[in-house]
N, CA and C atoms as an extended XYZ file, in Angstrom:
474
Properties=species:S:1:pos:R:3:atomname:S:1:resname:S:1:resid:I:1 pbc="F F F"
N         0.779       -0.913        0.210 N   MET     1
C         0.210       -0.161        0.126 CA  MET     1
C         0.432        1.092        0.093 C   MET     1
N         0.425        1.903       -1.210 N   LYS     2
C         1.702        3.364       -1.151 CA  LYS     2
C         1.305        4.859       -0.098 C   LYS     2
N         1.726        4.826        0.619 N   ILE     3
C         1.452        5.820        1.180 CA  ILE     3
C         2.122        6.984        1.080 C   ILE     3
N         1.857        8.363        0.633 N   THR     4
C         1.899        9.532        0.765 CA  THR     4
C         2.288       10.646        1.847 C   THR     4
N         2.797       11.434        1.986 N   ILE     5
C         3.006       12.786        2.957 CA  ILE     5
C         2.480       13.735        2.094 C   ILE     5
N         0.782       14.546        2.461 N   LYS     6
C         0.583       15.889        1.860 CA  LYS     6
C         0.156       16.220        3.285 C   LYS     6
N         0.268       18.465        2.875 N   GLU     7
C        -0.130       18.946        3.556 CA  GLU     7
C        -1.844       20.000        3.171 C   GLU     7
N        -2.691       20.116        3.837 N   LEU     8
C        -3.734       20.675        3.775 CA  LEU     8
C        -3.939       21.607        3.785 C   LEU     8
N        -4.710       22.532        3.873 N   PRO     9
C        -5.243       23.792        3.876 CA  PRO     9
C        -6.288       23.628        5.467 C   PRO     9
N        -6.413       24.336        5.470 N   ASP    10
C        -7.778       24.723        6.860 CA  ASP    10
C        -9.250       24.340        5.854 C   ASP    10
N        -9.680       23.535        6.091 N   LEU    11
C       -11.213       23.699        5.686 CA  LEU    11
C       -12.842       23.728        5.574 C   LEU    11
N       -13.469       24.584        5.516 N   GLN    12
C       -14.293       25.248        6.210 CA  GLN    12
C       -15.802       24.336        5.511 C   GLN    12
N       -16.252       23.611        6.382 N   VAL    13
C       -17.404       22.817        5.923 CA  VAL    13
C       -18.822       22.948        6.167 C   VAL    13
N       -19.871       22.571        6.114 N   ALA    14
C       -21.144       22.143        6.502 CA  ALA    14
C       -21.013       21.187        6.721 C   ALA    14
N       -21.822       20.102        7.682 N   PHE    15
C       -21.413       19.215        8.124 CA  PHE    15
C       -23.059       18.427        8.632 C   PHE    15
N       -23.828       17.237        8.326 N   ILE    16
C       -24.486       16.109        9.500 CA  ILE    16
C       -24.182       15.298       10.117 C   ILE    16
N       -24.237       15.227       11.326 N   ARG    17
C       -23.939       14.143       12.114 CA  ARG    17
C       -24.697       12.797       12.189 C   ARG    17
N       -23.967       12.024       11.977 N   GLN    18
C       -25.156       10.721       12.555 CA  GLN    18
C       -24.660       10.081       13.875 C   GLN    18
N       -25.544        8.736       14.679 N   ILE    19
C       -24.977        8.693       15.632 CA  ILE    19
C       -25.226        6.952       15.258 C   ILE    19
N       -25.020        6.596       15.357 N   GLY    20
C       -25.194        5.077       15.585 CA  GLY    20
C       -24.178        3.667       14.533 C   GLY    20
N       -24.465        3.020       14.176 N   SER    21
C       -23.094        2.121       13.683 CA  SER    21
C       -22.436        2.270       12.318 C   SER    21
N       -21.571        2.648       11.677 N   TYR    22
C       -21.248        2.792       10.885 CA  TYR    22
C       -21.423        1.926        9.587 C   TYR    22
N       -22.103        1.325       10.057 N   PHE    23
C       -22.577        0.296        9.048 CA  PHE    23
C       -23.990        0.411        8.559 C   PHE    23
N       -24.686        1.105        9.533 N   GLU    24
C       -26.583        1.381        9.542 CA  GLU    24
C       -26.519        2.537        8.062 C   GLU    24
N       -27.529        2.310        7.499 N   PRO    25
C       -27.873        3.254        6.358 CA  PRO    25
C       -27.186        4.674        6.511 C   PRO    25
N       -27.182        5.168        5.697 N   GLN    26
C       -25.831        6.666        5.793 CA  GLN    26
C       -27.056        7.849        5.231 C   GLN    26
N       -28.089        7.947        5.618 N   GLU    27
C       -29.377        9.117        5.726 CA  GLU    27
C       -28.149       10.301        5.667 C   GLU    27
N       -27.602       10.576        6.686 N   HIS    28
C       -27.143       11.981        6.603 CA  HIS    28
C       -26.261       12.472        5.822 C   HIS    28
N       -25.930       11.247        5.187 N   TRP    29
C       -25.153       11.624        3.675 CA  TRP    29
C       -26.015       11.923        2.736 C   TRP    29
N       -27.297       11.114        2.328 N   ARG    30
C       -28.404       11.231        1.773 CA  ARG    30
C       -28.517       13.170        1.514 C   ARG    30
N       -29.151       13.410        2.934 N   LYS    31
C       -29.887       14.975        3.524 CA  LYS    31
C       -28.581       15.854        3.601 C   LYS    31
N       -27.540       15.314        2.999 N   LEU    32
C       -26.579       16.206        2.984 CA  LEU    32
C       -26.480       16.757        1.823 C   LEU    32
N       -26.302       15.125        0.692 N   ILE    33
C       -26.073       15.762       -1.001 CA  ILE    33
C       -26.656       16.451       -1.759 C   ILE    33
N       -27.873       16.302       -1.218 N   ASN    34
C       -28.978       16.999       -1.366 CA  ASN    34
C       -29.553       18.416       -0.953 C   ASN    34
N       -28.801       18.752       -0.299 N   TRP    35
C       -28.433       20.238        0.579 CA  TRP    35
C       -27.171       20.524       -0.467 C   TRP    35
N       -26.250       19.930       -0.668 N   ALA    36
C       -25.626       20.980       -1.498 CA  ALA    36
C       -25.999       20.890       -2.686 C   ALA    36
N       -26.579       19.765       -3.797 N   ILE    37
C       -26.005       20.221       -4.927 CA  ILE    37
C       -27.682       21.578       -5.104 C   ILE    37
N       -28.507       21.362       -4.332 N   ASP    38
C       -29.587       23.251       -3.819 CA  ASP    38
C       -28.392       23.932       -3.749 C   ASP    38
N       -27.646       24.111       -3.049 N   ASN    39
C       -26.253       24.876       -2.942 CA  ASN    39
C       -25.105       24.903       -3.979 C   ASN    39
N       -25.637       24.491       -5.140 N   ASN    40
C       -24.033       24.015       -6.095 CA  ASN    40
C       -22.703       23.511       -4.940 C   ASN    40
N       -22.849       23.194       -4.787 N   LEU    41
C       -21.748       22.563       -3.771 CA  LEU    41
C       -21.185       21.543       -3.749 C   LEU    41
N       -20.439       20.949       -4.763 N   TYR    42
C       -20.316       19.782       -5.391 CA  TYR    42
C       -19.105       19.507       -6.088 C   TYR    42
N       -18.465       18.035       -6.607 N   PRO    43
C       -17.212       18.062       -7.098 CA  PRO    43
C       -17.347       18.832       -7.969 C   PRO    43
N       -16.512       19.397       -9.060 N   PRO    44
C       -15.347       19.588       -8.523 CA  PRO    44
C       -14.456       20.320       -8.231 C   PRO    44
N       -15.944       21.756       -7.985 N   ASN    45
C       -15.262       22.745       -7.189 CA  ASN    45
C       -15.454       21.820       -5.677 C   ASN    45
N       -15.698       21.460       -5.397 N   GLN    46
C       -16.077       21.263       -3.824 CA  GLN    46
C       -15.937       19.775       -3.355 C   GLN    46
N       -15.490       19.566       -1.798 N   ASN    47
C       -15.525       17.892       -2.249 CA  ASN    47
C       -16.060       17.819       -0.579 C   ASN    47
N       -16.891       16.324       -0.951 N   PHE    48
C       -17.882       15.489       -0.051 CA  PHE    48
C       -17.061       14.648        1.145 C   PHE    48
N       -16.417       15.171        2.595 N   ILE    49
C       -15.817       14.243        3.546 CA  ILE    49
C       -16.366       14.002        4.653 C   ILE    49
N       -16.115       12.243        4.326 N   GLY    50
C       -16.453       11.402        5.542 CA  GLY    50
C       -15.096       12.302        7.409 C   GLY    50
N       -16.566       12.040        8.450 N   ILE    51
C       -15.333       11.950        9.538 CA  ILE    51
C       -15.913       11.341       10.416 C   ILE    51
N       -15.159       10.447       10.451 N   SER    52
C       -15.494        9.039       11.991 CA  SER    52
C       -14.363        9.517       13.221 C   SER    52
N       -16.013        9.715       13.629 N   LEU    53
C       -15.017       10.066       15.590 CA  LEU    53
C       -14.724        9.520       15.797 C   LEU    53
N       -15.507        8.235       16.148 N   ASP    54
C       -15.340        7.446       16.751 CA  ASP    54
C       -14.304        6.113       16.910 C   ASP    54
N       -14.151        4.961       17.329 N   ASN    55
C       -13.007        3.784       17.084 CA  ASN    55
C       -13.790        2.877       17.593 C   ASN    55
N       -14.946        2.112       16.962 N   PRO    56
C       -16.028        1.346       17.413 CA  PRO    56
C       -15.110        0.060       17.950 C   PRO    56
N       -13.208       -0.092       18.192 N   LYS    57
C       -12.981       -0.762       19.384 CA  LYS    57
C       -13.206       -0.333       20.425 C   LYS    57
N       -13.243        0.982       20.752 N   PHE    58
C       -13.744        1.646       21.573 CA  PHE    58
C       -15.115        2.428       22.684 C   PHE    58
N       -15.929        2.611       21.039 N   VAL    59
C       -17.090        2.871       20.847 CA  VAL    59
C       -18.421        2.041       21.443 C   VAL    59
N       -19.290        1.586       22.322 N   GLU    60
C       -20.015        0.832       21.500 CA  GLU    60
C       -20.413        1.534       20.014 C   GLU    60
N       -21.023        0.604       19.225 N   ARG    61
C       -21.015        0.782       17.668 CA  ARG    61
C       -22.599        1.567       17.641 C   ARG    61
N       -24.119        1.174       18.672 N   HIS    62
C       -24.907        2.298       18.733 CA  HIS    62
C       -24.737        3.890       19.171 C   HIS    62
N       -23.049        4.305       19.321 N   LYS    63
C       -22.686        5.523       19.913 CA  LYS    63
C       -21.666        6.422       19.216 C   LYS    63
N       -21.228        5.485       17.671 N   CYS    64
C       -20.269        5.940       17.343 CA  CYS    64
C       -20.898        7.420       16.637 C   CYS    64
N       -20.320        8.533       16.060 N   ARG    65
C       -20.525        9.383       15.537 CA  ARG    65
C       -19.923        9.602       14.252 C   ARG    65
N       -20.617       10.041       12.893 N   HIS    66
C       -19.900       10.368       11.709 CA  HIS    66
C       -20.947       11.530       11.120 C   HIS    66
N       -19.775       12.258       10.668 N   ASP    67
C       -19.841       13.877       10.320 CA  ASP    67
C       -20.131       13.630        8.507 C   ASP    67
N       -20.740       13.620        7.810 N   ALA    68
C       -20.816       14.100        6.494 CA  ALA    68
C       -20.516       15.352        5.992 C   ALA    68
N       -19.333       15.472        5.114 N   CYS    69
C       -19.233       17.456        5.155 CA  CYS    69
C       -19.416       17.542        3.872 C   CYS    69
N       -19.121       18.423        3.307 N   VAL    70
C       -18.666       19.314        2.066 CA  VAL    70
C       -18.671       20.329        2.235 C   VAL    70
N       -17.011       20.776        1.670 N   THR    71
C       -16.384       21.857        1.855 CA  THR    71
C       -17.530       23.145        1.184 C   THR    71
N       -16.947       24.463        1.828 N   ILE    72
C       -18.102       25.748        1.666 CA  ILE    72
C       -16.407       26.461        0.975 C   ILE    72
N       -17.172       27.175       -0.221 N   PRO    73
C       -16.017       28.220       -0.740 CA  PRO    73
C       -16.126       29.113        0.367 C   PRO    73
N       -14.884       30.393        0.398 N   ASP    74
C       -14.863       31.507        0.730 CA  ASP    74
C       -16.054       31.803        0.433 C   ASP    74
N       -16.696       33.099        2.136 N   GLY    75
C       -17.296       33.949        1.639 CA  GLY    75
C       -18.898       33.572        1.695 C   GLY    75
N       -18.753       32.022        2.201 N   PHE    76
C       -20.276       31.071        1.554 CA  PHE    76
C       -20.777       31.788        3.161 C   PHE    76
N       -22.236       32.162        2.069 N   ASP    77
C       -23.309       33.050        3.835 CA  ASP    77
C       -23.522       32.240        4.959 C   ASP    77
N       -23.384       31.609        5.993 N   LYS    78
C       -23.122       30.762        6.459 CA  LYS    78
C       -24.277       30.962        7.633 C   LYS    78
N       -24.754       32.648        7.066 N   THR    79
C       -26.216       32.781        8.234 CA  THR    79
C       -27.638       32.511        7.694 C   THR    79
N       -27.574       32.416        6.255 N   LYS    80
C       -28.703       31.532        5.525 CA  LYS    80
C       -29.104       30.682        5.598 C   LYS    80
N       -28.596       29.728        5.952 N   TYR    81
C       -28.307       28.148        7.045 CA  TYR    81
C       -28.720       27.970        8.218 C   TYR    81
N       -29.650       28.658        8.888 N   PRO    82
C       -29.452       28.570       10.499 CA  PRO    82
C       -29.622       26.806       10.460 C   PRO    82
N       -29.927       25.508       10.183 N   ASN    83
C       -30.869       24.298       10.052 CA  ASN    83
C       -29.610       23.437       10.176 C   ASN    83
N       -28.295       24.479        9.617 N   MET    84
C       -27.012       23.359        8.912 CA  MET    84
C       -26.046       23.691        9.915 C   MET    84
N       -25.015       22.689       10.080 N   GLN    85
C       -23.784       22.628       11.295 CA  GLN    85
C       -22.583       23.247       10.008 C   GLN    85
N       -22.068       23.995       10.776 N   PHE    86
C       -20.970       24.237        9.758 CA  PHE    86
C       -19.210       24.244       11.252 C   PHE    86
N       -18.429       23.772       10.189 N   ARG    87
C       -16.981       23.799       11.682 CA  ARG    87
C       -15.986       24.125       10.365 C   ARG    87
N       -14.306       24.202       10.844 N   GLU    88
C       -13.863       24.347       10.382 CA  GLU    88
C       -12.589       22.906       10.463 C   GLU    88
N       -12.356       22.018        9.672 N   ILE    89
C       -11.294       21.220       10.081 CA  ILE    89
C        -9.881       22.031        9.680 C   ILE    89
N        -9.110       21.488       10.705 N   ASP    90
C        -7.444       21.968       10.898 CA  ASP    90
C        -7.068       21.447        9.700 C   ASP    90
N        -5.758       21.939        8.958 N   GLY    91
C        -4.612       21.324        8.500 CA  GLY    91
C        -3.969       21.114        8.748 C   GLY    91
N        -2.708       20.606        8.046 N   GLY    92
C        -1.986       20.055        8.363 CA  GLY    92
C        -0.982       19.548        7.185 C   GLY    92
N         0.217       18.699        7.879 N   ASN    93
C         0.170       17.341        7.171 CA  ASN    93
C        -0.230       15.635        7.657 C   ASN    93
N        -0.745       15.398        6.838 N   TYR    94
C        -1.375       14.206        6.181 CA  TYR    94
C        -0.928       12.851        6.286 C   TYR    94
N        -1.015       11.829        6.417 N   ALA    95
C        -0.632       10.460        5.787 CA  ALA    95
C        -1.383       10.443        4.708 C   ALA    95
N        -1.393        9.809        3.688 N   LEU    96
C        -2.742        9.958        2.535 CA  LEU    96
C        -2.460        8.494        1.987 C   LEU    96
N        -3.484        7.694        2.029 N   TYR    97
C        -4.056        6.211        1.384 CA  TYR    97
C        -4.675        6.598        0.252 C   TYR    97
N        -4.728        6.203       -0.669 N   GLU    98
C        -5.600        6.094       -1.595 CA  GLU    98
C        -6.522        4.870       -1.687 C   GLU    98
N        -7.779        5.180       -1.164 N   PHE    99
C        -8.372        2.932       -0.621 CA  PHE    99
C        -8.950        3.177       -2.008 C   PHE    99
N        -9.407        1.923       -2.944 N   TYR   100
C       -10.597        1.727       -4.107 CA  TYR   100
C       -10.809       -0.163       -3.135 C   TYR   100
N       -12.117       -0.587       -2.619 N   ASP   101
C       -12.434       -0.981       -2.231 CA  ASP   101
C       -14.537       -1.179       -1.799 C   ASP   101
N       -14.961       -1.991       -1.273 N   THR   102
C       -15.650       -1.913       -1.500 CA  THR   102
C       -16.107       -1.302       -0.049 C   THR   102
N       -17.272       -0.400        0.235 N   PRO   103
C       -17.510        0.126        1.123 CA  PRO   103
C       -16.661       -0.385        2.727 C   PRO   103
N       -17.838       -1.288        2.526 N   GLU   104
C       -17.306       -2.098        3.841 CA  GLU   104
C       -15.569       -2.586        4.544 C   GLU   104
N       -14.517       -2.461        3.652 N   LYS   105
C       -13.150       -2.450        3.775 CA  LYS   105
C       -12.821       -1.596        4.383 C   LYS   105
N       -13.288       -0.610        3.979 N   LEU   106
C       -12.942        0.822        4.704 CA  LEU   106
C       -11.933        0.437        6.332 C   LEU   106
N       -12.632        0.009        6.446 N   ASN   107
C       -12.124       -0.505        8.195 CA  ASN   107
C       -10.762       -0.755        8.236 C   ASN   107
N       -10.762       -1.708        7.130 N   HIS   108
C        -8.863       -2.302        7.015 CA  HIS   108
C        -8.507       -1.282        6.478 C   HIS   108
N        -8.439       -0.589        5.989 N   ALA   109
C        -7.773        0.539        5.302 CA  ALA   109
C        -6.924        1.614        6.811 C   ALA   109
N        -8.092        2.041        7.840 N   TYR   110
C        -8.103        2.810        8.992 CA  TYR   110
C        -6.878        1.514        9.915 C   TYR   110
N        -7.153        0.497       10.304 N   GLN   111
C        -6.672       -0.742       10.742 CA  GLN   111
C        -4.272       -0.923       10.629 C   GLN   111
N        -4.389       -1.030        8.607 N   PHE   112
C        -3.412       -1.111        8.759 CA  PHE   112
C        -2.889        0.768        8.356 C   PHE   112
N        -3.321        1.662        8.531 N   MET   113
C        -2.444        3.178        9.002 CA  MET   113
C        -1.967        3.310        9.913 C   MET   113
N        -3.347        2.608       11.345 N   PHE   114
C        -2.955        2.767       12.548 CA  PHE   114
C        -1.916        2.337       13.131 C   PHE   114
N        -2.390        0.887       13.068 N   GLU   115
C        -1.262       -0.884       13.593 CA  GLU   115
C        -0.815       -1.119       12.879 C   GLU   115
N        -0.050       -1.009       11.759 N   GLU   116
C         1.308       -1.221       10.966 CA  GLU   116
C         1.800       -0.314        9.851 C   GLU   116
N         1.288        1.040        9.040 N   TRP   117
C         2.308        1.787        8.766 CA  TRP   117
C         2.521        2.857        9.817 C   TRP   117
N         1.507        3.708       10.575 N   LEU   118
C         2.504        4.813       11.875 CA  LEU   118
C         3.509        3.727       12.383 C   LEU   118
N         3.416        2.688       13.076 N   PRO   119
C         4.372        1.860       13.679 CA  PRO   119
C         5.726        2.260       13.317 C   PRO   119
N         5.790        2.346       11.753 N   ASN   120
C         7.147        2.451       11.312 CA  ASN   120
C         7.678        3.222       10.559 C   ASN   120
N         7.168        3.676       11.512 N   THR   121
C         7.652        5.808       10.120 CA  THR   121
C         7.458        6.492       12.081 C   THR   121
N         8.534        8.033       11.411 N   LYS   122
C         9.193        8.860       12.077 CA  LYS   122
C         8.084        9.274       12.312 C   LYS   122
N         6.297        9.148       11.904 N   TYR   123
C         5.649        9.960       12.874 CA  TYR   123
C         4.649        9.141       13.667 C   TYR   123
N         3.915       10.402       14.137 N   SER   124
C         2.654        9.383       15.356 CA  SER   124
C         1.121       10.423       14.425 C   SER   124
N        -0.254        9.321       15.142 N   ALA   125
C        -0.862        9.803       14.745 CA  ALA   125
C        -1.604       11.642       15.605 C   ALA   125
N        -1.734       12.705       15.259 N   ASP   126
C        -1.871       13.887       16.018 CA  ASP   126
C        -3.988       13.995       16.472 C   ASP   126
N        -4.081       13.482       17.502 N   GLU   127
C        -4.707       13.628       17.912 CA  GLU   127
C        -5.791       14.554       17.974 C   GLU   127
N        -4.883       15.907       18.170 N   GLU   128
C        -5.987       16.442       17.903 CA  GLU   128
C        -6.713       17.367       16.861 C   GLU   128
N        -6.171       16.197       16.127 N   ARG   129
C        -6.896       16.316       14.571 CA  ARG   129
C        -7.692       15.498       13.790 C   ARG   129
N        -8.471       15.524       13.035 N   VAL   130
C        -9.640       14.067       12.963 CA  VAL   130
C        -9.318       13.140       11.705 C   VAL   130
N        -9.082       11.898       11.473 N   SER   131
C        -9.064       11.648        9.786 CA  SER   131
C        -9.973       12.439        9.604 C   SER   131
N        -9.908       12.436        7.522 N   LEU   132
C       -10.733       12.468        6.706 CA  LEU   132
C       -11.077       11.575        5.953 C   LEU   132
N       -12.181       11.118        5.286 N   GLU   133
C       -12.167       10.364        4.058 CA  GLU   133
C       -12.370       10.639        3.089 C   GLU   133
N       -11.916       11.957        2.217 N   PHE   134
C       -12.851       12.200        0.894 CA  PHE   134
C       -13.482       11.371        0.230 C   PHE   134
N       -14.176       11.306       -0.852 N   ASN   135
C       -15.334        9.907       -1.500 CA  ASN   135
C       -14.970       10.900       -2.835 C   ASN   135
N       -14.421        9.693       -3.474 N   MET   136
C       -14.050       10.623       -4.870 CA  MET   136
C       -14.984        9.325       -5.566 C   MET   136
N       -15.731        9.300       -4.931 N   ASN   137
C       -16.983        8.635       -6.277 CA  ASN   137
C       -17.953        8.272       -5.569 C   ASN   137
N       -18.784        7.919       -6.667 N   ASN   138
C       -19.797        7.402       -5.678 CA  ASN   138
C       -20.453        5.476       -5.952 C   ASN   138
N       -20.076        4.582       -5.083 N   PRO   139
C       -20.239        3.181       -5.242 CA  PRO   139
C       -20.875        2.898       -5.469 C   PRO   139
N       -22.123        3.608       -6.090 N   ALA   140
C       -23.156        2.999       -6.829 CA  ALA   140
C       -22.923        3.475       -7.932 C   ALA   140
N       -22.237        3.579       -8.858 N   ASP   141
C       -22.221        3.859      -10.087 CA  ASP   141
C       -20.785        3.161      -10.401 C   ASP   141
N       -19.820        2.941      -10.417 N   ASP   142
C       -19.257        1.507       -9.439 CA  ASP   142
C       -19.207        0.500      -10.643 C   ASP   142
N       -18.916        0.595      -11.043 N   PRO   143
C       -18.601       -1.026      -12.171 CA  PRO   143
C       -18.729       -1.929      -10.775 C   PRO   143
N       -17.275       -2.018      -10.354 N   PHE   144
C       -17.476       -3.178       -9.482 CA  PHE   144
C       -18.317       -2.578       -7.886 C   PHE   144
N       -19.472       -1.682       -8.013 N   GLY   145
C       -19.527       -1.390       -6.544 CA  GLY   145
C       -18.665       -0.650       -5.240 C   GLY   145
N       -17.200       -0.548       -6.301 N   LYS   146
C       -16.639        0.182       -5.017 CA  LYS   146
C       -16.445        1.340       -4.681 C   LYS   146
N       -15.992        1.986       -3.721 N   CYS   147
C       -15.963        2.871       -3.328 CA  CYS   147
C       -14.445        3.518       -3.190 C   CYS   147
N       -14.153        4.973       -3.797 N   LYS   148
C       -12.974        5.371       -3.948 CA  LYS   148
C       -12.534        6.600       -2.877 C   LYS   148
N       -11.787        6.467       -1.605 N   VAL   149
C       -11.956        7.450       -0.996 CA  VAL   149
C       -10.833        8.056       -0.603 C   VAL   149
N       -10.246        9.299       -0.597 N   HIS   150
C        -8.655        9.247       -0.489 CA  HIS   150
C        -9.166        9.398        1.898 C   HIS   150
N        -7.963        8.869        1.868 N   LEU   151
C        -7.956        8.728        3.943 CA  LEU   151
C        -6.991        9.114        3.465 C   LEU   151
N        -6.947       10.533        4.596 N   TYR   152
C        -6.147       11.229        5.139 CA  TYR   152
C        -6.155       11.203        6.977 C   TYR   152
N        -4.665       10.421        7.066 N   VAL   153
C        -4.824       10.278        8.481 CA  VAL   153
C        -3.663       12.100        9.051 C   VAL   153
N        -4.043       12.341       10.347 N   PRO   154
C        -3.225       13.597       10.656 CA  PRO   154
C        -1.897       13.037       11.137 C   PRO   154
N        -0.952       13.640       11.128 N   LEU   155
C         0.340       13.614       11.419 CA  LEU   155
C         1.118       14.488       12.405 C   LEU   155
N         1.795       13.727       13.337 N   LYS   156
C         2.623       14.630       14.085 CA  LYS   156
C         3.806       14.263       13.712 C   LYS   156
N         5.350       14.740       14.008 N   ASN   157
C         6.454       14.263       14.111 CA  ASN   157
C         7.281       13.501       15.318 C   ASN   157
N         7.133       12.479       15.708 N   LEU   158
C         8.080       11.643       17.051 CA  LEU   158
C         8.818       12.696       17.327 C   LEU   158
């Protein structure tokens, strides 16, 4: 598996949070995508990003939090959308793994990054920042039903 180090800028996003197993239907994505389309916020100008906030090894599956996000451009008037949540994602150095497989195997990419790759580098995970899942395709449109995700793990030097 090829890992590259990338520097990301700070990102402004709109997001919808879902609490529950990461393997349950992802209704928050449907809502966010519809909102993003209504507001002309979609690729290639904007990015859809998933943020898994909890590790199911340590948090009960029904309590896991996931944010479905879309980047917003500079100057976007957030005050027009009182029912949407907004946040800033901190930029910095990230390890990038370009994942392409079935969605249920994304957990294996996380395991590889944190349990195999990181321990053998000069880096550690920066726990002050979150890992990011840039969604590069729609698995429903992929001929093999696979998702293409650019998984970014925040880094700090040891």
